[in-house]
XYZ file of C-alpha atoms in Angstrom:
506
model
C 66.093 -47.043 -30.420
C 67.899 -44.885 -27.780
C 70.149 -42.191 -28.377
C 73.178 -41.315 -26.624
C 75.840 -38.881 -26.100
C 79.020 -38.830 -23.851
C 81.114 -35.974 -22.235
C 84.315 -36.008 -21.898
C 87.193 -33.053 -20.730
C 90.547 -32.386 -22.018
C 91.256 -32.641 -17.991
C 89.216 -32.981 -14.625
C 86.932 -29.956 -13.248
C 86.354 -28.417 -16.995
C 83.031 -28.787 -16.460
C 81.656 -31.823 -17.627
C 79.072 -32.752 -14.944
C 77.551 -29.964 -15.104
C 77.268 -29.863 -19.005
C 75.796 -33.312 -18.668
C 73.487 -31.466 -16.551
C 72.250 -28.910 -18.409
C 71.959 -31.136 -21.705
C 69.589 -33.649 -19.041
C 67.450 -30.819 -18.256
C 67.604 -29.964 -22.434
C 66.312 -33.342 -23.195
C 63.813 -33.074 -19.991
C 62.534 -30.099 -21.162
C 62.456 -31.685 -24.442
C 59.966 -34.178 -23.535
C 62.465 -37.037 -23.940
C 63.098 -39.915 -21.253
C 66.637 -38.973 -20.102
C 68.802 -40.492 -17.751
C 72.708 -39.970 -17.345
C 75.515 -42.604 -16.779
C 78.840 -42.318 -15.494
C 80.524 -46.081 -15.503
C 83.246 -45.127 -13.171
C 83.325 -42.257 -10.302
C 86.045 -41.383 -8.290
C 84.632 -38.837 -5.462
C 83.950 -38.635 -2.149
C 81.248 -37.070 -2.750
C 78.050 -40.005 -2.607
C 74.689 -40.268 -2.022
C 71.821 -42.467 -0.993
C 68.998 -44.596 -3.213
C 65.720 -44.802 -2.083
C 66.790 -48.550 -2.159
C 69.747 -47.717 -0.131
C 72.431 -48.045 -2.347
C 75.604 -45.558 -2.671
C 76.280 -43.475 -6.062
C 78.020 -40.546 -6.860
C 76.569 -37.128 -5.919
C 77.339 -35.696 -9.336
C 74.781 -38.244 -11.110
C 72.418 -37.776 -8.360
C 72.219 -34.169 -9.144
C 72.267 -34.851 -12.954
C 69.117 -37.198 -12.562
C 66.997 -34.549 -10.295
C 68.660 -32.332 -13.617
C 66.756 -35.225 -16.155
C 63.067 -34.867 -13.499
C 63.600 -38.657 -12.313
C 64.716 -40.531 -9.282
C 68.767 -41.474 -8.944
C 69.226 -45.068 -9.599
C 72.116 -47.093 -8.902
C 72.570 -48.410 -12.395
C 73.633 -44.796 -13.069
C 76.683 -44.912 -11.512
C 77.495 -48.641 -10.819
C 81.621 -48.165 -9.954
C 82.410 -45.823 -7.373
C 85.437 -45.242 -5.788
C 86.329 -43.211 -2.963
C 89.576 -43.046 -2.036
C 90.821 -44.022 1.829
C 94.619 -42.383 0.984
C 96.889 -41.750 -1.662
C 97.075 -44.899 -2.915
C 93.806 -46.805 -1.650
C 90.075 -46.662 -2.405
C 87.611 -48.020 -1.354
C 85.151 -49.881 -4.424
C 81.217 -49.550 -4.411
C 80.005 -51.969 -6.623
C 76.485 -51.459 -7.589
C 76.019 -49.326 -4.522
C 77.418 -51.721 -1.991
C 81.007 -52.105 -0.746
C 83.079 -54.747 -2.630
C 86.907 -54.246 -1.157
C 89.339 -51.861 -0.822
C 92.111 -51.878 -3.644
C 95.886 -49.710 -4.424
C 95.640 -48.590 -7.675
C 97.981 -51.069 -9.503
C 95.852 -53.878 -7.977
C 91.945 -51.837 -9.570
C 94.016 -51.677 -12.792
C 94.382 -55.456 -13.364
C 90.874 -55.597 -11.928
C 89.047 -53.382 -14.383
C 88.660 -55.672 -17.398
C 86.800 -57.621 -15.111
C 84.155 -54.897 -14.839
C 83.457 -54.338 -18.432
C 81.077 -57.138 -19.046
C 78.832 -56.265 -15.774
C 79.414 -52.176 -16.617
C 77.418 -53.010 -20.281
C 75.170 -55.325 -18.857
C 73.707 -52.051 -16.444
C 74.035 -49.285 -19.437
C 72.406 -51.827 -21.412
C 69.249 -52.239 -19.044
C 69.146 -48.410 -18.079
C 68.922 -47.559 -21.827
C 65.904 -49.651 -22.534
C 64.273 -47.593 -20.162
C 65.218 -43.757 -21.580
C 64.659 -42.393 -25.152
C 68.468 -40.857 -24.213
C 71.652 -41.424 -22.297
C 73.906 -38.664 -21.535
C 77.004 -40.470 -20.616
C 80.327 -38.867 -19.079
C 83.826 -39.524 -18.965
C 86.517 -39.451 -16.124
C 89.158 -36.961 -16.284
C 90.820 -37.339 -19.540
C 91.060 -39.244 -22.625
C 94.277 -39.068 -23.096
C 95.761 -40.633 -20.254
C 97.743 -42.992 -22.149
C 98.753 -45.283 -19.752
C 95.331 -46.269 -18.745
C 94.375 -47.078 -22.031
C 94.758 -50.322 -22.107
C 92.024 -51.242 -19.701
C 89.715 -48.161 -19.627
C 86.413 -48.489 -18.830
C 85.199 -45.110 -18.500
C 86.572 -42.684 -21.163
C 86.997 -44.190 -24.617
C 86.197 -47.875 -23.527
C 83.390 -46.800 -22.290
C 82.235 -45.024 -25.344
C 83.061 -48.196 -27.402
C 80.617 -50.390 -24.983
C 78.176 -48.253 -25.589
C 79.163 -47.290 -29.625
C 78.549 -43.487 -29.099
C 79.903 -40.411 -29.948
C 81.708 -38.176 -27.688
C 82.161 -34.461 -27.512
C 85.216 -33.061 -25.833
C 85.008 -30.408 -23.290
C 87.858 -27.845 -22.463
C 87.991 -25.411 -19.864
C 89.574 -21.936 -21.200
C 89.452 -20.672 -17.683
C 92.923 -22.189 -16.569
C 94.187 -20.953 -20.163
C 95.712 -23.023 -23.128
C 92.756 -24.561 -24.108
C 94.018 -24.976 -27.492
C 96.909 -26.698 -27.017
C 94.455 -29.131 -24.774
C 92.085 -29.941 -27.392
C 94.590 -30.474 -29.646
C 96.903 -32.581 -27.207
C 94.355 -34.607 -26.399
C 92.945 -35.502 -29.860
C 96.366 -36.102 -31.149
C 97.075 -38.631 -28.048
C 94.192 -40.241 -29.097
C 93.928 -43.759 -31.473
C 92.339 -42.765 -34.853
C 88.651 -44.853 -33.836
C 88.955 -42.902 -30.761
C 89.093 -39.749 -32.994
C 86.973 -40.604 -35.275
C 84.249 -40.800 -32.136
C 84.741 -36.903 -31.312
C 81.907 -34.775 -32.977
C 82.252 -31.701 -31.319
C 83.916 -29.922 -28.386
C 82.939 -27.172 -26.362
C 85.107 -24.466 -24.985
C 83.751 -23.892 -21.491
C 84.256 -21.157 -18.598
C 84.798 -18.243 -20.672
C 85.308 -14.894 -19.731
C 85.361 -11.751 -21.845
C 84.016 -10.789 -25.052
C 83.889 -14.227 -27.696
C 84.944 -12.353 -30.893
C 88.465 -12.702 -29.520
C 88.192 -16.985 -29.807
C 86.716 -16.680 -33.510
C 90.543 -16.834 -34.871
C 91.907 -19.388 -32.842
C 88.488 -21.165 -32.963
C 88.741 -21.175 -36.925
C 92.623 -22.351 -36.936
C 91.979 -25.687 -34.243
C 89.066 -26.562 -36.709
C 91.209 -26.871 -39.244
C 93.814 -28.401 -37.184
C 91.729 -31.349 -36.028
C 89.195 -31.230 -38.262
C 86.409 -31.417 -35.597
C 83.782 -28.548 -35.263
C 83.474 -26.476 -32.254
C 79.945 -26.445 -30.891
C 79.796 -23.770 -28.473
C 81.612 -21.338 -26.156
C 80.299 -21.843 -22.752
C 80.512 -18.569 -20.716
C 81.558 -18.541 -17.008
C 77.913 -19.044 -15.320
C 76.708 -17.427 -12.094
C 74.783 -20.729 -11.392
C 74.739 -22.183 -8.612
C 74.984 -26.169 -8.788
C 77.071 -28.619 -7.067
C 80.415 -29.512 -7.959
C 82.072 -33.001 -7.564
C 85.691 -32.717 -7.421
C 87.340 -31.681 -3.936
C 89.670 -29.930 -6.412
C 86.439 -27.399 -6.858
C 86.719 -26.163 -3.655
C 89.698 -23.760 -4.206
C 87.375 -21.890 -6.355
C 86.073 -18.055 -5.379
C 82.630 -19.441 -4.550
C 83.935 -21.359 -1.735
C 86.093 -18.776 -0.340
C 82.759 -16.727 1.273
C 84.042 -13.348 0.250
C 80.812 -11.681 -0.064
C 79.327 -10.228 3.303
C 76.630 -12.133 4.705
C 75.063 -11.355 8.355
C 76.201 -15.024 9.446
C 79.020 -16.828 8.778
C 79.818 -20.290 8.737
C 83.455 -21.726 8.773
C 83.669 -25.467 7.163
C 86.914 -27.314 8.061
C 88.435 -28.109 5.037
C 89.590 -31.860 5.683
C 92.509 -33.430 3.961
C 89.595 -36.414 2.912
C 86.240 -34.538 3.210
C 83.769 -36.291 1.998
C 80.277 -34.800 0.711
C 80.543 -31.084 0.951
C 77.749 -31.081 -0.764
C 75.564 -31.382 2.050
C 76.538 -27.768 3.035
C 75.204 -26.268 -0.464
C 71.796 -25.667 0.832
C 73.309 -23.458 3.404
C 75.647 -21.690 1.240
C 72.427 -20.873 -1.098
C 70.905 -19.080 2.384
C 70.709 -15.212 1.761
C 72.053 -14.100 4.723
C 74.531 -17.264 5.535
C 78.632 -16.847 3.774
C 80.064 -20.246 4.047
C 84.034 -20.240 3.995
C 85.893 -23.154 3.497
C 89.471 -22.490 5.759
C 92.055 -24.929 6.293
C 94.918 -22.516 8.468
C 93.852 -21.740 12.205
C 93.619 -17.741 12.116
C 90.862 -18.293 9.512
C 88.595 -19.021 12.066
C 88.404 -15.543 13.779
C 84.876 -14.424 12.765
C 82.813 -17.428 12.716
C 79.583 -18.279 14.039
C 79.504 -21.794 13.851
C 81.844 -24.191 12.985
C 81.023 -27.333 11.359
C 83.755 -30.547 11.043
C 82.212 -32.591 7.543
C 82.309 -35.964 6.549
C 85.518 -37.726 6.029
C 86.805 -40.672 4.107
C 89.494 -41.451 6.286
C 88.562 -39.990 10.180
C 91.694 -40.788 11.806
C 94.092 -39.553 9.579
C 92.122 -36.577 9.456
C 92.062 -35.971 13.084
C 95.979 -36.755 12.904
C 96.015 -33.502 10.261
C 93.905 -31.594 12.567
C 96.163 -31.719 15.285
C 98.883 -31.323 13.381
C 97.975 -28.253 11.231
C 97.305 -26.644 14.511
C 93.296 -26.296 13.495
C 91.896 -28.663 16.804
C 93.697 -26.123 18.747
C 92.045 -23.288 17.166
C 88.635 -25.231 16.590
C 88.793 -25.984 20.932
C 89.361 -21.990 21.292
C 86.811 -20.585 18.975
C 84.443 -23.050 21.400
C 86.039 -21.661 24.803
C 84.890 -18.254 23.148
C 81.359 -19.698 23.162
C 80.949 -20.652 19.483
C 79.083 -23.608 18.848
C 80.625 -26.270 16.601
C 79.053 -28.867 14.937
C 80.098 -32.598 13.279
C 78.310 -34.269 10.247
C 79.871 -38.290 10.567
C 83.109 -38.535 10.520
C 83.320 -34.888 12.238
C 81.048 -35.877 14.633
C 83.079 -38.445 15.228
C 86.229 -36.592 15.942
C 83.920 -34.625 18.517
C 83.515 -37.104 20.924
C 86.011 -38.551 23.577
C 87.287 -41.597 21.949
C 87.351 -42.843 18.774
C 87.962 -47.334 18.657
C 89.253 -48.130 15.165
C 89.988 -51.651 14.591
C 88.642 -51.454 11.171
C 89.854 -48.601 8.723
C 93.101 -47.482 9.435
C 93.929 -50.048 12.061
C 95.196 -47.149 14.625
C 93.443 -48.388 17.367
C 91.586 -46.283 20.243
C 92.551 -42.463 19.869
C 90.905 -39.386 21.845
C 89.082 -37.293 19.931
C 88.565 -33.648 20.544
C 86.733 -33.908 23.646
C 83.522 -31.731 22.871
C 81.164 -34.271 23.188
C 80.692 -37.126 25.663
C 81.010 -40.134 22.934
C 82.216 -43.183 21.954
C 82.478 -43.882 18.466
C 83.637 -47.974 17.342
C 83.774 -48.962 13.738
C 82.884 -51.515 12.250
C 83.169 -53.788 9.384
C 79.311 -53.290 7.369
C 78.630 -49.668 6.421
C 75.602 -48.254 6.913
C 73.801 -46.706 3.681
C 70.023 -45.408 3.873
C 67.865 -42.625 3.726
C 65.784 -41.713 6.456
C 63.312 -39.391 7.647
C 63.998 -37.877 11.115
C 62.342 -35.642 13.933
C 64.861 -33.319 15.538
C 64.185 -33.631 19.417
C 61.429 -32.057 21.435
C 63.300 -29.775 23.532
C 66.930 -28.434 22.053
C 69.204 -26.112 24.111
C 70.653 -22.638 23.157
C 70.599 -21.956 19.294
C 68.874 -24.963 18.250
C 65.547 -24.243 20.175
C 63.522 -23.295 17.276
C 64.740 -26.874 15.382
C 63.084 -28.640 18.180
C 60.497 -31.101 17.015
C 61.081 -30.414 13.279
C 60.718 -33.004 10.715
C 64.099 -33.521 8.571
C 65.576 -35.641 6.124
C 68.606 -36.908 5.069
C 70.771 -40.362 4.653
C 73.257 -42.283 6.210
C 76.737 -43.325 5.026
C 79.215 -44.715 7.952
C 80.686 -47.746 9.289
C 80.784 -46.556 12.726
C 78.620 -46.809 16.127
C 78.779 -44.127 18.380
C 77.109 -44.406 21.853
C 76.404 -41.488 24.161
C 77.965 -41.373 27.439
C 76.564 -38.982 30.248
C 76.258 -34.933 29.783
C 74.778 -35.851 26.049
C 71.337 -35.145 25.141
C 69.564 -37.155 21.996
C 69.881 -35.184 18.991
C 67.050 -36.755 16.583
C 65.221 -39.603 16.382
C 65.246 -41.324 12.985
C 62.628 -43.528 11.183
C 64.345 -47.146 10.208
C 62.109 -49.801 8.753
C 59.330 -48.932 10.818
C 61.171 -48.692 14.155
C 62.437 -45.160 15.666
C 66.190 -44.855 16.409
C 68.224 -42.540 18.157
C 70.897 -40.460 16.190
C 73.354 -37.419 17.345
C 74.122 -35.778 20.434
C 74.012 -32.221 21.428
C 75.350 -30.867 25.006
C 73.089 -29.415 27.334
C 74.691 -25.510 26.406
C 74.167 -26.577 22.792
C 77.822 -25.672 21.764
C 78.574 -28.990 20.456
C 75.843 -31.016 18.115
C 76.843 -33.924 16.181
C 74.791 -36.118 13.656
C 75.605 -39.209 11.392
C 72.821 -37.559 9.105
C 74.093 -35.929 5.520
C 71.910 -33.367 3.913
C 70.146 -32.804 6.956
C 70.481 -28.545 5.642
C 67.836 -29.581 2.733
C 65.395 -29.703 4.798
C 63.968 -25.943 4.635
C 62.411 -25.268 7.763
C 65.612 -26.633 9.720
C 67.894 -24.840 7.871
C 65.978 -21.373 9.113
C 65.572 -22.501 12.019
C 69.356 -23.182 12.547
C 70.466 -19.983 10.971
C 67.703 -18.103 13.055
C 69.311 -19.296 15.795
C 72.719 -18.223 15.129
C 70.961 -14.901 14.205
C 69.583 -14.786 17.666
C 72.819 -14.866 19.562
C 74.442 -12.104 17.636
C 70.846 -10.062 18.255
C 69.964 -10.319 14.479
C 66.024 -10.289 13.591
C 65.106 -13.540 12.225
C 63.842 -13.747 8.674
C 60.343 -15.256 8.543
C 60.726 -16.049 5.371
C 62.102 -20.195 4.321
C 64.064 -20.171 1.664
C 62.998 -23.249 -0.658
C 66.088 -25.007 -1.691
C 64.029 -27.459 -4.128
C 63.090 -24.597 -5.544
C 66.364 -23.051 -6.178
C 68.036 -25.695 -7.718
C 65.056 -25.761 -9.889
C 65.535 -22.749 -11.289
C 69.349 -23.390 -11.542
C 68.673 -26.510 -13.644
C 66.610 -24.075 -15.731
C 69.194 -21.156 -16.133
C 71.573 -23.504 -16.793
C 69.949 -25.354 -19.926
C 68.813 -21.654 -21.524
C 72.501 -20.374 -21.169
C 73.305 -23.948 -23.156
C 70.970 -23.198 -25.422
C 71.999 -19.843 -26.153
C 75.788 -20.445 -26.223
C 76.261 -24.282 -27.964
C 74.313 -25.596 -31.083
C 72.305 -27.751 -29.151
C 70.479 -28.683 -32.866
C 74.040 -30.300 -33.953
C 74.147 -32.528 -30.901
C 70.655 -33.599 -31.464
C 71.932 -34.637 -35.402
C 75.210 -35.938 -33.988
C 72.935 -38.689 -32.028
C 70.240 -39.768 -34.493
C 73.261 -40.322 -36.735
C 74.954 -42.748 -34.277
C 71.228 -44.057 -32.848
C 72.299 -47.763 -31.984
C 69.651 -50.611 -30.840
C 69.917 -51.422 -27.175
């Protein structure tokens, strides 16, 4: 008999991944086979199965939260969205088509039977599935044909507890909106909400706590305070929060283009967690003043992007800051937009378009994408600030439908390890100022993390630190902060009741 439990917010970023979180590392903790489910993820924001298949970062990071592997089945509809009205759909980790979103609408009932069929199979496998929700409940117009709020929680005949984030303020009138926009068998499903992001002293909630109780008649479980913890987020939304602004002096600081379509910002977390690194998102031109490397991140939509970078006045800026001698990197699509010329045939049907020039590249896309992990060896000799990375073992995976091919004045980057044959990946120039890889989450990877920052240390005549920070480790420990501040601030006893008395046979 497994027991299950869904998640879902009174609007997006209250929260809710990171709740399912904390209640996975609960249940871990609890000695209880736990595995989370989202059934539909918008995000650009993926990673990479050992099997090779894409998923959502957010129930990656939810299943190292649970102490098991990420698994497709956990996130089997993905989209990630190409422009304002397009995505692109991963099916079961693997590229089906790219849809508008009148044409996925009519699509979605379609999805239901194959969407139970996978919670179904993952929850013979787990004593409990923590399932979350999209956005909101109450987005009426959708309800027709959901398949990941309220539909989903009817597949799957569990109950639901609504999250609201007081943070952005009137979070009563949310949980009441959204209960009241609600069908009565959707209401009936709510057990519980939790007030989350709170700030201040929680006496001042018991009134208005008491009076919504009474209103909707459904028990408040907890009041979540604002947590200094630090876990990913999934929504590019997140990113206008303080923690991504890099306020706090650090000795080195890194300045992350903020792409109109960046895609997995995540990979620069590791970095961010660095003691002496302040990462600072910037997205206007004079922001880039008093960086020390410059790094252009993924993007859905590379083109387009470039088009904005142009046009916002930032490739200027970014081809300056290099002129001044700092390096700047690429991760995919922005080490794409490094190189000479860019052939697009495929995504955005543009054509051939010159990039910015810092690398000696030519990038052609292509129809198949490209999704694996892989293990890597940085090369053996490395110019300028990425000496001490030379020869270092990293690892990392793949997403791109792209080819890019070295031209002369490049130097190998890595070498990566593909079904038993060695591959070539990235190109740095021979003053080091420009380095690009196709390789996300390469920063996890400890030892060339320090050795990077080291680096940068070096050329502003910094001592290195000897000692490797252990990101494993740190998110460890945030996974465990996390679940004792739920324990401390929600009734964790009243979920556990609110399951057994909706256990359903799988």
């Amino acid at each position: 008999m497994t027991q299950a439990v869904m998640l879902q917010g009174t609007a997006s970023d209250v929260g809710k991944s990171v709740l399912v979180a904390g209640l996975c590392r609960i249940f871990y903790q609890d000695g209880l086979r736990t595995a989370p489910f989202k059934s539909q993820n918008m995000a650009l924001n993926s990673g990479i199965t050992p099997d090779g298949k894409e998923m959502g970062r957010a129930q990656i990071f939810q299943a190292e939260a649970a102490g098991i592997m990420p698994d497709v089945r956990m996130n089997p509809v993905l989209l990630k969205p190409t422009s304002d009205r397009q995505a692109q759909v991963v099916l079961m980790g693997k590229v089906a088509t790219n849809m508008d979103a009148v044409s996925y609408h009519d699509y979605k009932p379609r999805l239901r039977e194959q969407i139970l069929a996978v919670y179904n199979s993952l929850a013979q496998e787990y004593d409990v599935i923590v399932l979350e929700g999209a956005g909101s409940p109450a987005e009426i117009n959708l309800r027709d044909r959901d398949i990941v709020n309220m539909g989903m929680a009817e597949m799957a005949q569990c109950p639901v507890i609504l999250v609201a984030d007081i943070d952005r303020g009137g979070v009563f009138a949310a949980i009441y909106g959204t209960l009241a926009l609600l069908h009565k068998q959707e209401r009936d499903r709510v057990k519980g909400v939790i007030i989350n992001k709170f700030r201040g002293d929680v006496a001042l909630l018991y009134s208005g706590i008491e009076q919504i109780e009474s209103l909707t008649g459904v028990p408040v479980l907890g009041v979540m305070p604002w947590l200094d913890v630090d876990l990913e987020d999934e929504d590019g939304v997140a990113l206008q929060n303080d923690k991504y602004r890099g306020n706090a002096p650090r000795d080195i600081t890194i300045a992350i283009v903020q792409l109109p379509h960046i895609s997995n910002f995540t990979d620069f977390n590791a970095l961010a967690a660095q003691p002496d690194v302040r990462i600072r998102y910037i997205r206007r031109p004079e922001a880039l003043t008093d960086a020390d490397l410059v790094i252009l991140p993924g993007s859905k939509n590379t083109l387009s992007d470039l088009a904005w970078l142009r046009e916002s006045g930032m490739a200027d800026a970014v081809l300056q800051t290099h002129r001044q001698g700092v390096p700047v990197m690429g991760i995919c699509g922005g080490y794409q937009m490094l190189g000479d010329t860019i052939v697009d045939e495929v995504e955005s049907g543009l054509g051939t378009q010159p990039g910015l020039g810092l690398l000696n590249t030519i990038t052609r896309f292509a129809q198949d994408k490209i999704t694996t992990q892989v293990n890597a060896t940085m090369s053996g000799e490395l110019p300028s600030w990425l000496a001490a990375a030379a020869g270092l073992p990293v690892r990392g995976y793949e997403i791109h439908m792209g080819e890019t091919v070295l031209q002369e004045g490049c130097c190998t980057a890595m070498t990566l390890q593909k079904n038993g044959c060695s591959v070539v990946d990235g190109a740095v120039t021979a003053d080091g100022l420009a380095f690009g890889t196709y390789l996300h989450g390469l920063f996890d990877s400890d030892a060339f993390t320090r050795a990077v920052v080291n680096g940068l240390r070096a050329r502003k005549g910094l001592a290195p630190w000897e000692t490797t920070f252990c990101y494993a480790e740190h998110k460890a420990r945030q996974f465990d902060l996390l679940a004792e501040a739920m324990r401390q601030h929600i009734d964790i006893d009243k979920i556990y009741t609110i399951m057994q008395q909706h256990q359903e046979p799988v």
